[in-house]
Coordinates of C-alpha atoms in Angstrom, one line a residue:
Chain H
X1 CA 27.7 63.6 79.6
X2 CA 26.0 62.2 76.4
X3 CA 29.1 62.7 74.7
X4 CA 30.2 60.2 77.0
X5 CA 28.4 58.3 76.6
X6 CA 28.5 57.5 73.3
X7 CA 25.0 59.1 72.2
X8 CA 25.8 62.2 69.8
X9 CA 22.8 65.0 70.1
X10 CA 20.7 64.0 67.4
X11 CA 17.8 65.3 66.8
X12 CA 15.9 61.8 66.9
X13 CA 18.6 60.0 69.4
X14 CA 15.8 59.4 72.1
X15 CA 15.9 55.4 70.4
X16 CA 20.0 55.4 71.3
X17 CA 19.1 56.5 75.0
X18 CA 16.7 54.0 74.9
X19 CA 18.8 51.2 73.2
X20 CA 21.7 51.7 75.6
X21 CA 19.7 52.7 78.6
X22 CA 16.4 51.4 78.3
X23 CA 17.6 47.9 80.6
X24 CA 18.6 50.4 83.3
X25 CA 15.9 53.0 83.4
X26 CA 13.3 50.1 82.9
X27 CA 15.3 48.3 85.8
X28 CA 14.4 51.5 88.2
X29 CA 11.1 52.1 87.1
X30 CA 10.4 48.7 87.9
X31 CA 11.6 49.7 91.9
X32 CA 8.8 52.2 91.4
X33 CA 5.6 50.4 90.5
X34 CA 4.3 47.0 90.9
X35 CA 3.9 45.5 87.4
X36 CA 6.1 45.2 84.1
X37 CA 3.5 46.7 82.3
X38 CA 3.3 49.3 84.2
X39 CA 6.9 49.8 84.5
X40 CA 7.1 50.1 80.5
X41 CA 4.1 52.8 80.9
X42 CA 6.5 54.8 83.2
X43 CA 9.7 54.3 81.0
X44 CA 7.2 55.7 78.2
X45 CA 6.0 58.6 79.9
X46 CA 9.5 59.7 81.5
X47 CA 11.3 59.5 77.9
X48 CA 8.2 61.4 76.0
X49 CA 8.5 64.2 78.2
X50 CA 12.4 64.4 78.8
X51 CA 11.7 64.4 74.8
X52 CA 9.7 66.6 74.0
X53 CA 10.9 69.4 76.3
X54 CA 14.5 68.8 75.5
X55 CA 15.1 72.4 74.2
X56 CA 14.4 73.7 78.0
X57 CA 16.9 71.7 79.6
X58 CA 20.9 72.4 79.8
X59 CA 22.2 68.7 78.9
X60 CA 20.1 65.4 78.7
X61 CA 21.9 63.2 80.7
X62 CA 20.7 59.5 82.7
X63 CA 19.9 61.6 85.8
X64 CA 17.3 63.4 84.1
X65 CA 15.4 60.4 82.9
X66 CA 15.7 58.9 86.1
X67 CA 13.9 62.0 87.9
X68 CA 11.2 61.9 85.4
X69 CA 10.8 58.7 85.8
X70 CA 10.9 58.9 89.5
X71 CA 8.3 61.4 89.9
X72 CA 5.7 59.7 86.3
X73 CA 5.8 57.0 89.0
X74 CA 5.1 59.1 92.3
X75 CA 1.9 60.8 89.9
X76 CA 0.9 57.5 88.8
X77 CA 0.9 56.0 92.2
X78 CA -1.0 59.0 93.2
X79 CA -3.9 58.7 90.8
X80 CA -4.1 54.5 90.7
X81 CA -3.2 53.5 94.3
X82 CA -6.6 51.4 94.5
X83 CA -6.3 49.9 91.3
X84 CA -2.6 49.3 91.4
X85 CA -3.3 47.6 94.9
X86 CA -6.0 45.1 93.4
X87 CA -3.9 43.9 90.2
X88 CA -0.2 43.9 91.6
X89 CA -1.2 40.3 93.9
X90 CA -2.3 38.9 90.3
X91 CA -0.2 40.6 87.7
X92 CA 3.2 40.1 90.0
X93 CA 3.1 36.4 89.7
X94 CA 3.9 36.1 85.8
X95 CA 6.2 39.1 86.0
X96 CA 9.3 38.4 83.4
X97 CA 12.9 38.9 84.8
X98 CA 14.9 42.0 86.2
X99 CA 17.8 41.0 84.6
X100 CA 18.7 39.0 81.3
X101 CA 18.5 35.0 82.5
X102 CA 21.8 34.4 81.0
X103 CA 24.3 37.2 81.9
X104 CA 25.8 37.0 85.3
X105 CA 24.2 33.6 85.8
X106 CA 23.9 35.0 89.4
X107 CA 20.8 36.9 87.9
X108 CA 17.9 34.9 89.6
X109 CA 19.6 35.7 92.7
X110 CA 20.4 39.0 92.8
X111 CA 16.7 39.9 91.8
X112 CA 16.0 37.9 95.0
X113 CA 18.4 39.9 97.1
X114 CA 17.3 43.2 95.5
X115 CA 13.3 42.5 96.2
X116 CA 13.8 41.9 99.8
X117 CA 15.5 44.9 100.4
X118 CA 13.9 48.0 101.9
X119 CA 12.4 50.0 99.0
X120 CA 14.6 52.8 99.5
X121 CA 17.7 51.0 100.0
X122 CA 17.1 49.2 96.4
X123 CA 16.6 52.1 94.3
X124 CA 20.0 53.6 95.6
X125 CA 21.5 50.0 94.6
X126 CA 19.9 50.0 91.6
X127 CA 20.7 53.7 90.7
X128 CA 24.0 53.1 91.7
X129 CA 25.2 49.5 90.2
X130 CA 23.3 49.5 87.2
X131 CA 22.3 53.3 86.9
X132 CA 26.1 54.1 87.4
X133 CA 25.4 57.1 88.9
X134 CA 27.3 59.6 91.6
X135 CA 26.0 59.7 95.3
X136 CA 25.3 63.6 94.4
X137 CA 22.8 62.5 91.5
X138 CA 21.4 59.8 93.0
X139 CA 20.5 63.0 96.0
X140 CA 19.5 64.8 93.4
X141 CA 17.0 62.1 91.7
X142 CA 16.0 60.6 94.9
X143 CA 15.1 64.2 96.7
X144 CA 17.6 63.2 99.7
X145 CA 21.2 64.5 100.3
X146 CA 24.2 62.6 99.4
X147 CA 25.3 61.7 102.4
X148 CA 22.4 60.0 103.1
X149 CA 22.3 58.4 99.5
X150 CA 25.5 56.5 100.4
X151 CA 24.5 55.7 103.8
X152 CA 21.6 53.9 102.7
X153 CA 23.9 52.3 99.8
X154 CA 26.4 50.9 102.5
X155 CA 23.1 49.3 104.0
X156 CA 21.9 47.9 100.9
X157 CA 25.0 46.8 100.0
X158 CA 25.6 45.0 103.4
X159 CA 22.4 43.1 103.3
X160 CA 22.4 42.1 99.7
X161 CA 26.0 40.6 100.6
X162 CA 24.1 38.7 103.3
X163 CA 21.4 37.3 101.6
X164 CA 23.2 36.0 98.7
X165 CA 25.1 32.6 99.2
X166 CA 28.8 33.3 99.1
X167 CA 28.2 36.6 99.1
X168 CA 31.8 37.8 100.7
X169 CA 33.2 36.0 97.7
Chain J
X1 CA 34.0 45.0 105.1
X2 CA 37.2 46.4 103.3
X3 CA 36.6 48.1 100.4
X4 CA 38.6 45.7 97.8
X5 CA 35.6 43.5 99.3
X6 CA 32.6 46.3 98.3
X7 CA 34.3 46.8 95.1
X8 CA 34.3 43.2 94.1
X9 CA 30.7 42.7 95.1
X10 CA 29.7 45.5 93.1
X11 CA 31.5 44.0 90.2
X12 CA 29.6 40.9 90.9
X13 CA 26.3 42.9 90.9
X14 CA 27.0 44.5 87.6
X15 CA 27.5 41.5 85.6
X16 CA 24.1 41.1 85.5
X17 CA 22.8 43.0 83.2
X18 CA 18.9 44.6 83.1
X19 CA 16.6 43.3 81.3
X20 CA 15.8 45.8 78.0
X21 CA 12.3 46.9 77.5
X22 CA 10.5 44.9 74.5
X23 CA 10.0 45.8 71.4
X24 CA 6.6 47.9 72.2
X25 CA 7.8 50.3 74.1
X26 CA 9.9 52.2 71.1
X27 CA 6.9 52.2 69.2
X28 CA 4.7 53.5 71.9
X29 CA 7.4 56.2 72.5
X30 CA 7.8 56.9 69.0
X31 CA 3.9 57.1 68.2
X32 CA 3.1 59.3 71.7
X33 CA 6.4 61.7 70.5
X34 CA 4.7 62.1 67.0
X35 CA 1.2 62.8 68.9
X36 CA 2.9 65.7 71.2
X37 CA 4.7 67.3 67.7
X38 CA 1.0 67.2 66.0
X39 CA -0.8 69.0 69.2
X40 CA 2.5 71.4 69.5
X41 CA 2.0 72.2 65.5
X42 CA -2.0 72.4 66.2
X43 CA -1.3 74.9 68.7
X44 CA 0.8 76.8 67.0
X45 CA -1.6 76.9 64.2
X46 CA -4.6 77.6 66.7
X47 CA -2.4 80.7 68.3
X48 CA -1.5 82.4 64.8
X49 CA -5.2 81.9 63.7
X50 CA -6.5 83.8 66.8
X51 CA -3.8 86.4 66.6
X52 CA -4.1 86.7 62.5
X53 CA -7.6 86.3 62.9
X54 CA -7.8 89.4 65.3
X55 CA -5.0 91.4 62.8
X56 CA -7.4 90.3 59.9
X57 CA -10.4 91.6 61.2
X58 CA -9.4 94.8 62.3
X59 CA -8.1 95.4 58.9
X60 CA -11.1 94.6 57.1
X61 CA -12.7 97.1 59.5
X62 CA -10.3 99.7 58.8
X63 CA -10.3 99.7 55.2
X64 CA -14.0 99.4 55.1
X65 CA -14.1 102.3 57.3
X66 CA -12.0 104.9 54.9
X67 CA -14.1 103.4 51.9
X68 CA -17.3 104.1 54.1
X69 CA -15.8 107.5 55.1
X70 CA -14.9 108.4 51.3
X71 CA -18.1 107.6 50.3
X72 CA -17.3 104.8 47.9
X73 CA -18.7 102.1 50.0
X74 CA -22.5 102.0 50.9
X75 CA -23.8 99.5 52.4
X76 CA -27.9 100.6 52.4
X77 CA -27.5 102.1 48.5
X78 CA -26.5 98.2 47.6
X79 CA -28.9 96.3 49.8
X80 CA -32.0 98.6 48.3
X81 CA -31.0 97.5 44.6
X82 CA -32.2 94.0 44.6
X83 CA -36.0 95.4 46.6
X84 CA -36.4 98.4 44.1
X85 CA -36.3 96.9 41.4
X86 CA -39.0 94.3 40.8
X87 CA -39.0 93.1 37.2
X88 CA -42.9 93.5 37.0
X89 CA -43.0 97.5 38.5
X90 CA -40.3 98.4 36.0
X91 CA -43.3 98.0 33.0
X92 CA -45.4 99.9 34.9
X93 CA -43.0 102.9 36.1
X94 CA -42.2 105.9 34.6
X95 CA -38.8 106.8 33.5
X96 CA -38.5 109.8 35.1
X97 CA -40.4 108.3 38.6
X98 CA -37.7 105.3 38.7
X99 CA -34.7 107.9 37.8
X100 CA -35.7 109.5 41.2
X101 CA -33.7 108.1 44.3
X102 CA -35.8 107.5 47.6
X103 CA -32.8 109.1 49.2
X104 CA -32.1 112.4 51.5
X105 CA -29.3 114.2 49.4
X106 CA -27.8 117.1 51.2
X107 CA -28.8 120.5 49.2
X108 CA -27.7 123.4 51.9
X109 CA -23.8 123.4 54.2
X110 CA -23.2 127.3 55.4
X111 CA -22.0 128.8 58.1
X112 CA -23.5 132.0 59.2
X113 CA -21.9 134.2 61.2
X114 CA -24.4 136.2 63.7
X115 CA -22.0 138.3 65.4
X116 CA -18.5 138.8 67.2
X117 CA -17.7 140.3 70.4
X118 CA -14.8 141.9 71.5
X119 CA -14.0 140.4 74.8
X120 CA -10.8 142.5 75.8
X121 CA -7.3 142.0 76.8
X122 CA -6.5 138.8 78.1
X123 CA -3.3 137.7 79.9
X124 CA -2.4 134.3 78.4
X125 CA -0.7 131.5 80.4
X126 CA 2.4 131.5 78.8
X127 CA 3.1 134.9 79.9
X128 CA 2.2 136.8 76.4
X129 CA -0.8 139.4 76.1
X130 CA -3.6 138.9 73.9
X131 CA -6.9 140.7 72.7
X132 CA -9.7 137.8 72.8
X133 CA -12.7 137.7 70.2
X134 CA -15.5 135.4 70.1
X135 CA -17.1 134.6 67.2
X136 CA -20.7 133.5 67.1
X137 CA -21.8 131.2 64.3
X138 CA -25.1 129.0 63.1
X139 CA -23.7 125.8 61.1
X140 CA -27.0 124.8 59.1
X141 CA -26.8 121.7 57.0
X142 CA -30.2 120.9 55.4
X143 CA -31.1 117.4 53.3
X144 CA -34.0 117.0 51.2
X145 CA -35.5 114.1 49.5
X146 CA -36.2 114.8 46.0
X147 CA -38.8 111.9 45.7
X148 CA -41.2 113.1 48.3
X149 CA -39.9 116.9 48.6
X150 CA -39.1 116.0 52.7
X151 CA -36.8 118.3 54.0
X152 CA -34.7 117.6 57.0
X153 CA -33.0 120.9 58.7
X154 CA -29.9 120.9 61.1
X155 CA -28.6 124.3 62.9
X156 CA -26.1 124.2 65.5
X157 CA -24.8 127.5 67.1
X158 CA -21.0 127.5 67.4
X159 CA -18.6 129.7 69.1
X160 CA -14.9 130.5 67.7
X161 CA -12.5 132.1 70.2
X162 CA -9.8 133.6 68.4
X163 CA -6.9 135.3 70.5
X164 CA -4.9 138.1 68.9
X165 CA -1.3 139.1 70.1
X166 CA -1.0 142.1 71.2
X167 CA 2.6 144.3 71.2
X168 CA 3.4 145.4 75.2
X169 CA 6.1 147.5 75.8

């Protein structure tokens, strides 16, 4: 998969995951916690240990990183919920951007699409559009079946159509 | 909605493109990997110096053991020197006085045999026939210090069982 990806299995290739799918993973992460800042702690954690226990796993592929980062989220959450809960109302107002300003030009708007949906319809969309991942690894991040991964896609999919202007194209 | 219609929402989606994590976060990643290598070399350092430790110690024991055993290694002989020696006595001593150790030496090692009886024929285990003596012996081991003339005596009474085939027809 890495292969395909264009990273080669170096020993110190952790900065090429992170150069070509740092946007991404920091893009999900961002579905699991409140804050940038936070977010970027997750992202951290999530590629430090994918990292440094990269000898027990078969192939180091996007899914893995998303898990990780997945569940350093879930074990954050766990341990910070109060805190989190009294700085995300103050922290989320000077947040920067999901996206890059510039890129689709649409970006403003889809972030506004995306943070209305339910929160477990816009991890699948953002797993799946930007993550580019497979319904079975998206079941397999996300601790749900497949079938259920794309049913909840179709949903988020549907209603981020809605919400945008012109979104039927 | 068709699916030529999902499709080409989805390739609206994805042309905006996630927003990469700053600069901070590959230095973080970079400085938190080198932190887990040093605590992964410390603890390999930590494990060999327990187990060498351990493999060190029971050598030292070992050797000082067979020096002990062979007599050239003795601990009270050396720690005695620096006491017995004080540099004012040594005026006032006699030569042959300070020659004299303040030390048991052993003088007597014999073993005396007080008598054997003739126990008979005895039918072994293994099937074979046997005639069984036993030997009655006094092991004496006497010490004496030749500084004071204080003797210290040791007896112990021993038996020997010695079995002698006998020829059966």
């Amino acid at each position: 998969m890495n292969q395909l990806m264009g990273i080669e299995d170096r020993n110190d290739n952790w900065r090429d995951w992170l150069q070509e799918w740092g946007g991404r993973f920091l893009l999900f992460a961002r579905q699991q916690v409140g804050t940038q800042a936070e977010a970027e702690d997750v992202l951290q954690e999530a590629i430090v240990q994918v990292w440094s226990k990269r000898d027990q796993f078969a192939r180091i592929e996007p899914g893995l990183f998303f898990t990780h980062i997945r569940r350093m989220a879930i074990n954050r959450a766990r341990s910070e919920q109060r805190r989190q809960k009294r700085e995300q109302a103050y922290a989320s107002e000077n947040q920067p951007g999901w996206f890059i300003p510039e890129s689709g030009g649409e970006s403003a708007e889809i972030e506004r699409a995306l943070e209305q949906l339910p929160v477990e319809q816009r991890e699948i969309m953002v797993l799946r559009i930007w993550g580019e991942q497979t319904f079975e690894d998206i079941g397999r991040t996300l601790d749900i079946s497949p079938n259920t991964a794309a049913s909840r896609y179709r949903y988020g999919l549907e209603n981020m159509r809605r919400m945008m202007k012109g979104g039927a194209a | 909605m068709s699916l030529e219609m999902d499709k080409e929402f989805e390739n609206r989606l994805k042309k905006a493109r996630p927003a990469p994590p700053t600069e901070l976060v590959e230095a973080r990643i970079e400085k938190a990997l080198q932190a887990r290598e040093r605590q992964k070399r410390m603890a390999r350092v930590r494990q060999f110096l327990s187990w060498g430790g351990l493999a060190m110690a029971a050598s030292i024991l070992i050797v000082m053991g067979i020096l002990m055993f062979n007599g050239r290694l003795d601990f009270e002989k050396h720690s005695q020197e620096p006491e017995a020696v004080p540099a004012q006595s040594q005026t006032t001593q006699s030569a042959p006085e300070a020659a004299v150790a303040d030390e048991f030496e052993p003088v007597v090692a014999e073993n005396n045999l007080k008598g054997r009886v003739d126990e008979g024929i005895v039918f072994l285990r293994n099937g074979l026939t046997a005639r069984r003596y036993r030997y009655e012996f006094v092991d004496r081991v006497v010490w004496r210090n030749p500084s004071d003339g204080a003797v210290i005596e040791m007896e112990v009474p021993r038996d020997e069982v010695v079995l002698v085939p006998v020829q059966t027809f």
